[in-house]
Coordinates of C-alpha atoms in Angstrom, one line a residue:
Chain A
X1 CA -36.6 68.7 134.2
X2 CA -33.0 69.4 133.8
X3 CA -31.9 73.1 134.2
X4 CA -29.5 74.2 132.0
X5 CA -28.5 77.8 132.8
X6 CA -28.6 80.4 135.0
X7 CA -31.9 82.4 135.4
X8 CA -33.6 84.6 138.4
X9 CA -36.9 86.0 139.2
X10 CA -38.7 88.0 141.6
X11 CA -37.0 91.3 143.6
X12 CA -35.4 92.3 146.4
X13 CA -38.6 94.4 147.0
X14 CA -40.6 94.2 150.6
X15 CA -42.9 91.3 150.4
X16 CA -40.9 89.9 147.9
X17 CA -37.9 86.9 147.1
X18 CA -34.8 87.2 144.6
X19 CA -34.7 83.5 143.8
X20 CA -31.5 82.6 141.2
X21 CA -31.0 79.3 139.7
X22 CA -28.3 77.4 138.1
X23 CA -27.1 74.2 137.5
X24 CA -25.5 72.2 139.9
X25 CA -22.6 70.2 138.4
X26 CA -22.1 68.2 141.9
X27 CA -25.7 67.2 141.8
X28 CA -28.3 67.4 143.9
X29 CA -29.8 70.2 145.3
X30 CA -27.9 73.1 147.3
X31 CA -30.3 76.2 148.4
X32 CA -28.6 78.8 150.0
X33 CA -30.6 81.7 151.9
X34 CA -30.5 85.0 152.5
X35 CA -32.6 86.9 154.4
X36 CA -33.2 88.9 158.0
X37 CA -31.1 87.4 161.1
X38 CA -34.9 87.7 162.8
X39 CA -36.4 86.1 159.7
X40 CA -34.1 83.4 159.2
X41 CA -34.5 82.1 163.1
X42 CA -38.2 82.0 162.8
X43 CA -39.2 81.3 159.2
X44 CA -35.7 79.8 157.8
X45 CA -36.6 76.5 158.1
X46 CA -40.7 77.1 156.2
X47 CA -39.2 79.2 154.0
X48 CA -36.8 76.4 153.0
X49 CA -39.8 73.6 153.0
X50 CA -41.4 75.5 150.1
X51 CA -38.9 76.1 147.9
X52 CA -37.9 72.5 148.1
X53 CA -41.6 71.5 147.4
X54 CA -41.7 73.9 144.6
X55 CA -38.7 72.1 143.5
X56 CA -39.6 68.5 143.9
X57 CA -43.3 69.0 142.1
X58 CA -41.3 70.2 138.9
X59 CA -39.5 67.6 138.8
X60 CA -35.9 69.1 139.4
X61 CA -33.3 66.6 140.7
X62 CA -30.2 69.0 140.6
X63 CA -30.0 72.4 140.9
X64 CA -28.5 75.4 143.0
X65 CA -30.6 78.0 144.6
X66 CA -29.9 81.0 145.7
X67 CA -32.8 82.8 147.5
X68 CA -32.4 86.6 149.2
X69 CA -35.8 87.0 150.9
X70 CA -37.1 90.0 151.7
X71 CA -40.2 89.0 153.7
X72 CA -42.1 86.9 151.3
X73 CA -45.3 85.1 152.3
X74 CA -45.5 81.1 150.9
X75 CA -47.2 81.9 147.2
X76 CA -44.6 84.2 146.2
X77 CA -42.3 82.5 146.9
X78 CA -43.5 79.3 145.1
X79 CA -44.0 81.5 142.0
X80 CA -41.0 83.5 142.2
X81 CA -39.5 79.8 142.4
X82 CA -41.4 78.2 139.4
X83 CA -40.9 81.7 137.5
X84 CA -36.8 80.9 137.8
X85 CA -36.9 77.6 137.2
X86 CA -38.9 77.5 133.8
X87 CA -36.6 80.5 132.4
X88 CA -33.3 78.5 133.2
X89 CA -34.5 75.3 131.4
Chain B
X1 CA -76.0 94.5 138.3
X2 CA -72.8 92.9 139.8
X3 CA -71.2 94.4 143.2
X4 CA -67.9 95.7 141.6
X5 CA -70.2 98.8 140.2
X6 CA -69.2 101.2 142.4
X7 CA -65.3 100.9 142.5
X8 CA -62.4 98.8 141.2
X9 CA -58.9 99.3 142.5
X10 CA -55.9 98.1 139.9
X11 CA -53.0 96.8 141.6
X12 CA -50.3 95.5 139.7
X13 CA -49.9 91.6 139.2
X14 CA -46.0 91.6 139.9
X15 CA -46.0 93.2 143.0
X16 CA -46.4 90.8 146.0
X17 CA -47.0 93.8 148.4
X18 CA -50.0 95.2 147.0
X19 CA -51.8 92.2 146.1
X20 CA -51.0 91.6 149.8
X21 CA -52.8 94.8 150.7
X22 CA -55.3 95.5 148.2
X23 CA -58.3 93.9 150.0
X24 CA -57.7 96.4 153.1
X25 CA -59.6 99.5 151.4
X26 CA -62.8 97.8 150.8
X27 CA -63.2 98.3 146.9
X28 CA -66.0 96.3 145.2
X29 CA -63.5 94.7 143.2
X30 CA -59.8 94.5 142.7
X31 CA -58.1 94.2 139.3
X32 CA -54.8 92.1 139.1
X33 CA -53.3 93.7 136.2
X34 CA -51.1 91.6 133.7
X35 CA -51.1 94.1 131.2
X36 CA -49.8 98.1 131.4
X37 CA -48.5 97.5 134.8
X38 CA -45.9 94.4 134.4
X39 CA -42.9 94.8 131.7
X40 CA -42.9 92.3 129.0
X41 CA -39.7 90.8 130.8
X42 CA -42.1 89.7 133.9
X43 CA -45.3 88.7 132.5
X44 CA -44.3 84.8 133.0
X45 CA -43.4 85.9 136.6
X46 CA -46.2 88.2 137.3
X47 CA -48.5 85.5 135.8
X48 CA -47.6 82.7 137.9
X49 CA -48.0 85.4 141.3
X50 CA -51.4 86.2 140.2
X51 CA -52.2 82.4 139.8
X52 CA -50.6 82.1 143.1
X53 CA -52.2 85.2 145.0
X54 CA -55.7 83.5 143.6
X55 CA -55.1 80.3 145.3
X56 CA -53.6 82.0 148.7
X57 CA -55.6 84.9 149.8
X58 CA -59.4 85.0 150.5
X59 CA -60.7 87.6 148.1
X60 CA -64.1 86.4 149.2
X61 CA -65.5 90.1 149.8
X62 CA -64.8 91.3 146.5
X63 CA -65.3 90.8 142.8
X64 CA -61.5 89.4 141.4
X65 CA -61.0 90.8 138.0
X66 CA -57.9 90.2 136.2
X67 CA -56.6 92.1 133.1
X68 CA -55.3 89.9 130.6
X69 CA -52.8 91.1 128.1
X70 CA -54.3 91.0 124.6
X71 CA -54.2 88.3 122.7
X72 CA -52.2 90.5 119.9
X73 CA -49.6 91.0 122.2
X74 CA -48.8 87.4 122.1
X75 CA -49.1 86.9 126.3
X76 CA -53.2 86.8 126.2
X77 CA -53.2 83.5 125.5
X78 CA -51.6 81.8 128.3
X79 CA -52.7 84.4 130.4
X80 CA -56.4 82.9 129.7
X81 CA -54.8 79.4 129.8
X82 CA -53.3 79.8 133.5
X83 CA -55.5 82.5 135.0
X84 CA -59.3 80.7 134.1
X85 CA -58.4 77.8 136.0
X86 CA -58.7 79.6 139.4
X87 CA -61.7 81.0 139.0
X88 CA -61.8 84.8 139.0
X89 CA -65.0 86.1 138.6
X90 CA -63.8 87.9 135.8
X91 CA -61.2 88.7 133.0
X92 CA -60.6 92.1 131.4
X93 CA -60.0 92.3 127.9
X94 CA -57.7 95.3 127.0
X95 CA -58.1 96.7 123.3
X96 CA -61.4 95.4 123.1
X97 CA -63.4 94.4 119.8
X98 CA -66.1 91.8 119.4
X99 CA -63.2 89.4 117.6
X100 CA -61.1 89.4 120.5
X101 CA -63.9 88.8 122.6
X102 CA -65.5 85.7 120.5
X103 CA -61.8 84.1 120.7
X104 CA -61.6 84.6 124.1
X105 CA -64.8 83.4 124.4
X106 CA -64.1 79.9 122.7
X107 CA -60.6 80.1 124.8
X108 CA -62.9 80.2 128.2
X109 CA -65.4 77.5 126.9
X110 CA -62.8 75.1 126.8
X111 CA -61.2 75.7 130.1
X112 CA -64.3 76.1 131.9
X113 CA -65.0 72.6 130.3
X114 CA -62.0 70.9 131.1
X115 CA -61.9 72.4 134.5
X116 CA -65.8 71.4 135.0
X117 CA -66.3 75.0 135.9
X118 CA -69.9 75.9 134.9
X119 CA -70.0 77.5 131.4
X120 CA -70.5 80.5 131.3
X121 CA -69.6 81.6 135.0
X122 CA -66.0 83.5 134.2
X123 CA -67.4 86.8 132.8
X124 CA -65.9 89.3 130.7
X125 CA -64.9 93.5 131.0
X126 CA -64.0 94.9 128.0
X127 CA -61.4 97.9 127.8
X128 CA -62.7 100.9 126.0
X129 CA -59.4 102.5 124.9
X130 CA -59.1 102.7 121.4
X131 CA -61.1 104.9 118.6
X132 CA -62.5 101.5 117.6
X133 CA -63.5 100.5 120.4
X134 CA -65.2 103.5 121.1
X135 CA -66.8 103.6 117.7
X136 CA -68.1 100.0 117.9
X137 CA -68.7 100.1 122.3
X138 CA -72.2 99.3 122.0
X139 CA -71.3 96.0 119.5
X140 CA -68.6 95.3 122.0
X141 CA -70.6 95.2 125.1
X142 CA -73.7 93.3 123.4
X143 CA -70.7 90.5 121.7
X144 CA -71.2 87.9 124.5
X145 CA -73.8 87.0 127.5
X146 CA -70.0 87.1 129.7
X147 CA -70.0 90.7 129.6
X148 CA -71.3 92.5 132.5
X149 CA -70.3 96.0 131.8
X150 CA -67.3 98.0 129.9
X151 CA -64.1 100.0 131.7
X152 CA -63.5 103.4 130.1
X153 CA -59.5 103.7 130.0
X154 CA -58.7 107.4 129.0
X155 CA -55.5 107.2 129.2
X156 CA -55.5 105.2 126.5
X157 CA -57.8 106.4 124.3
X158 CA -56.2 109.7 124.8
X159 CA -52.9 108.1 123.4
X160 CA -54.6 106.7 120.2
X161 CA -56.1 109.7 119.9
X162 CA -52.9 111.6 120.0
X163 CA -54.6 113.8 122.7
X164 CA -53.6 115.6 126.0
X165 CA -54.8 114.2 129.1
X166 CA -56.0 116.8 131.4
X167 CA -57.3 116.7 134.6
X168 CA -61.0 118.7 133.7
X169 CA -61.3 115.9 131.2
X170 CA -63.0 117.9 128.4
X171 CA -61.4 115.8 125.8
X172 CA -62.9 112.7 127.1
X173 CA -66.7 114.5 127.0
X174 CA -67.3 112.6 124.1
X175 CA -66.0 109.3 125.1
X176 CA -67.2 109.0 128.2
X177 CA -71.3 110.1 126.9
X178 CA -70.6 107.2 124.5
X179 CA -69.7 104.4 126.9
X180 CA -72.1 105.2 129.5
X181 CA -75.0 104.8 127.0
X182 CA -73.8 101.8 125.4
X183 CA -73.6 100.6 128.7
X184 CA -76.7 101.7 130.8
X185 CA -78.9 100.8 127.5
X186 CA -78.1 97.2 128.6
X187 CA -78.1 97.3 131.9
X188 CA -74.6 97.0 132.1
X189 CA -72.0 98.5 134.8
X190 CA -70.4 101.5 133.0
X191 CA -66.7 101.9 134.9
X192 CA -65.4 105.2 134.4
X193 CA -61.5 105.6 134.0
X194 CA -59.6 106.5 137.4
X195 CA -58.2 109.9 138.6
X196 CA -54.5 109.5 138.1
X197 CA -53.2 112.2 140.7
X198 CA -53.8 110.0 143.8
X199 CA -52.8 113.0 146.3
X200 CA -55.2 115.5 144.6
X201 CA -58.7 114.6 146.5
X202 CA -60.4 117.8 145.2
X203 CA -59.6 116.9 142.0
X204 CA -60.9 113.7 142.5
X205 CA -64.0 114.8 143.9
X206 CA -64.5 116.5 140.8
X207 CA -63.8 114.0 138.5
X208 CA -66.2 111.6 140.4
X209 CA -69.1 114.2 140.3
X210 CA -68.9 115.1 136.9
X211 CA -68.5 111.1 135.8
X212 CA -71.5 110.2 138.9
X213 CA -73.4 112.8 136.9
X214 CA -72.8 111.4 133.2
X215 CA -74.2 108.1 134.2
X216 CA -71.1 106.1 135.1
X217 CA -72.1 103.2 137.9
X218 CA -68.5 103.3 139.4
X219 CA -65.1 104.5 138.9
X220 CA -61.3 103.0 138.9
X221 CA -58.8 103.7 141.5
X222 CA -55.1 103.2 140.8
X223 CA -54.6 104.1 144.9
X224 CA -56.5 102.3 147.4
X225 CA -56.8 105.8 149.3
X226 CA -59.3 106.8 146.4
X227 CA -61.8 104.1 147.3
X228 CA -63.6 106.3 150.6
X229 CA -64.4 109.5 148.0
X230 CA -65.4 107.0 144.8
X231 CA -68.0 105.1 147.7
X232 CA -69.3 108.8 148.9
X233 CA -70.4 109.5 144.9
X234 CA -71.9 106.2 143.6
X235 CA -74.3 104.1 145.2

């Protein structure tokens, strides 16, 4: 699955994750996140892990990610991710 | 009768937050809404959270209903096509008529098939919101074995009637008489339409007395804080 321009989904919203995607001309994939110092130190790292699951069952090889989380639990955060991906492709 | 009788509470099906905390106020069942409360911009988004939410949370306690967008609107379809697979116990088909419900009938055949769900076991809520509908509610609700009782949206109906929406509800008199019999003639759950000023409980007390006293088995909540007075009316 080859993305081929920018999209976003979700909100910056409680309980909720801004994801944007675009392609990545360098290849690969670069994920950038955003979210609560507190947050990041304890759920950076999970956080992360799904998106790049989310990423790897569609089938996406390159792609930059940019995700501002505003305390999303697992499943919104794997739609908000599939949601962004299938509008930028 | 099924358990959602007394109360459903609709939460919107794009907002992570109170799909998060609908199960906390104990309705009989919660309705993920697809349709008035998502913009057409989000319905892919607000499709996948709902397939998501599904999968993630235990909604063990409660009847899951999910209203589907019409499948005139051009979204019903996939709505069907990604929602049926995770088993709610039920759909709810907005703008109802008996030839929306036979297609979405065929529709659930299929998946329930393919998915080796057991036919028949995703049931169907028809939305009583049009002056068809309300004309034909008793062909509606007797247009498939799915059906397991009807949902009486005034605001709607009020809108295709071109009507005022007030919070007596005299223009609604007629409606509401006409959906409750359709229903309780077949021993159906007749869900009357919710009280829209969530911080008004004397109004609501009202509206649940008068609609308790028509013959409706439950009413809609659009606030979870309307569940405790809708449970002290219907049984």
């Amino acid at each position: 699955m080859v993305i081929s321009k920018a999209a976003q989904a979700g909100s910056s919203e409680t309980s909720d994750i801004l994801i944007m995607v675009s392609p990545n001309p360098d290849g690969g994939i670069k994920l950038e996140l955003d979210s609560k110092k507190v947050i990041l130190k304890q759920f950076g790292k999970q956080i992360e892990k799904v998106i790049r699951e989310k990423i790897a069952e569609m089938g996406v090889k390159d792609i930059m990610v940019i995700a501002k989380d505003n305390g999303a639990l697992d499943y919104t955060i794997r739609a908000r991710v599939q949601a962004a991906i299938e509008r930028a492709i | 009768m099924r358990q959602y009788r007394k109360s459903i509470l609709f939460v919107s099906g794009n907002s992570p937050k109170m799909l998060q905390d609908a199960p906390v106020f104990g309705s009989d069942g919660i309705v993920l809404d697809l349709e008035e409360a998502v913009a057409p911009e989000e319905k892919d988004s607000a499709r996948l959270l709902v397939k998501e939410a599904l999968r993630f949370f235990d909604y063990s306690d409660m009847d899951v209903i999910v209203r589907i967008n019409s499948l005139s609107s051009g979204f019903g379809e996939k709505d069907i096509e990604l929602i049926a697979r995770e088993r709610p116990f039920a759909l709810m088909v907005p703008k109802a008529s008996a030839e929306q419900i036979a297609q979405i009938e065929n529709k659930l055949d299929q998946v329930e098939k393919e998915e080796g769900i057991p036919a028949g076991s995703i049931k169907l809520i028809p939305v009583i919101e049009t002056a068809y509908a309300l004309q034909y509610v008793h062909q509606i609700v007797t247009s498939s074995p799915r059906i397991t009782g009807a949902f009486l949206n005034a605001e709607g109906l009020t809108a295709d009637f071109g009507m005022q929406r007030t919070k007596e509800g005299e223009e609604i008199l007629y409606a509401r008489s006409r959906v409750v019999v359709a229903c309780r003639a077949e021993k159906l759950n007749a869900i009357d339409t919710p009280f829209m000023d969530s911080d008004d409980y004397e109004g609501l007390e009202k509206d649940c007395y008068k609609a308790r006293n028509m013959g409706f088995t439950g009413k809609a909540a659009i606030d979870g804080r309307q569940i405790d007075t809708i449970h002290r009316f219907f049984s």
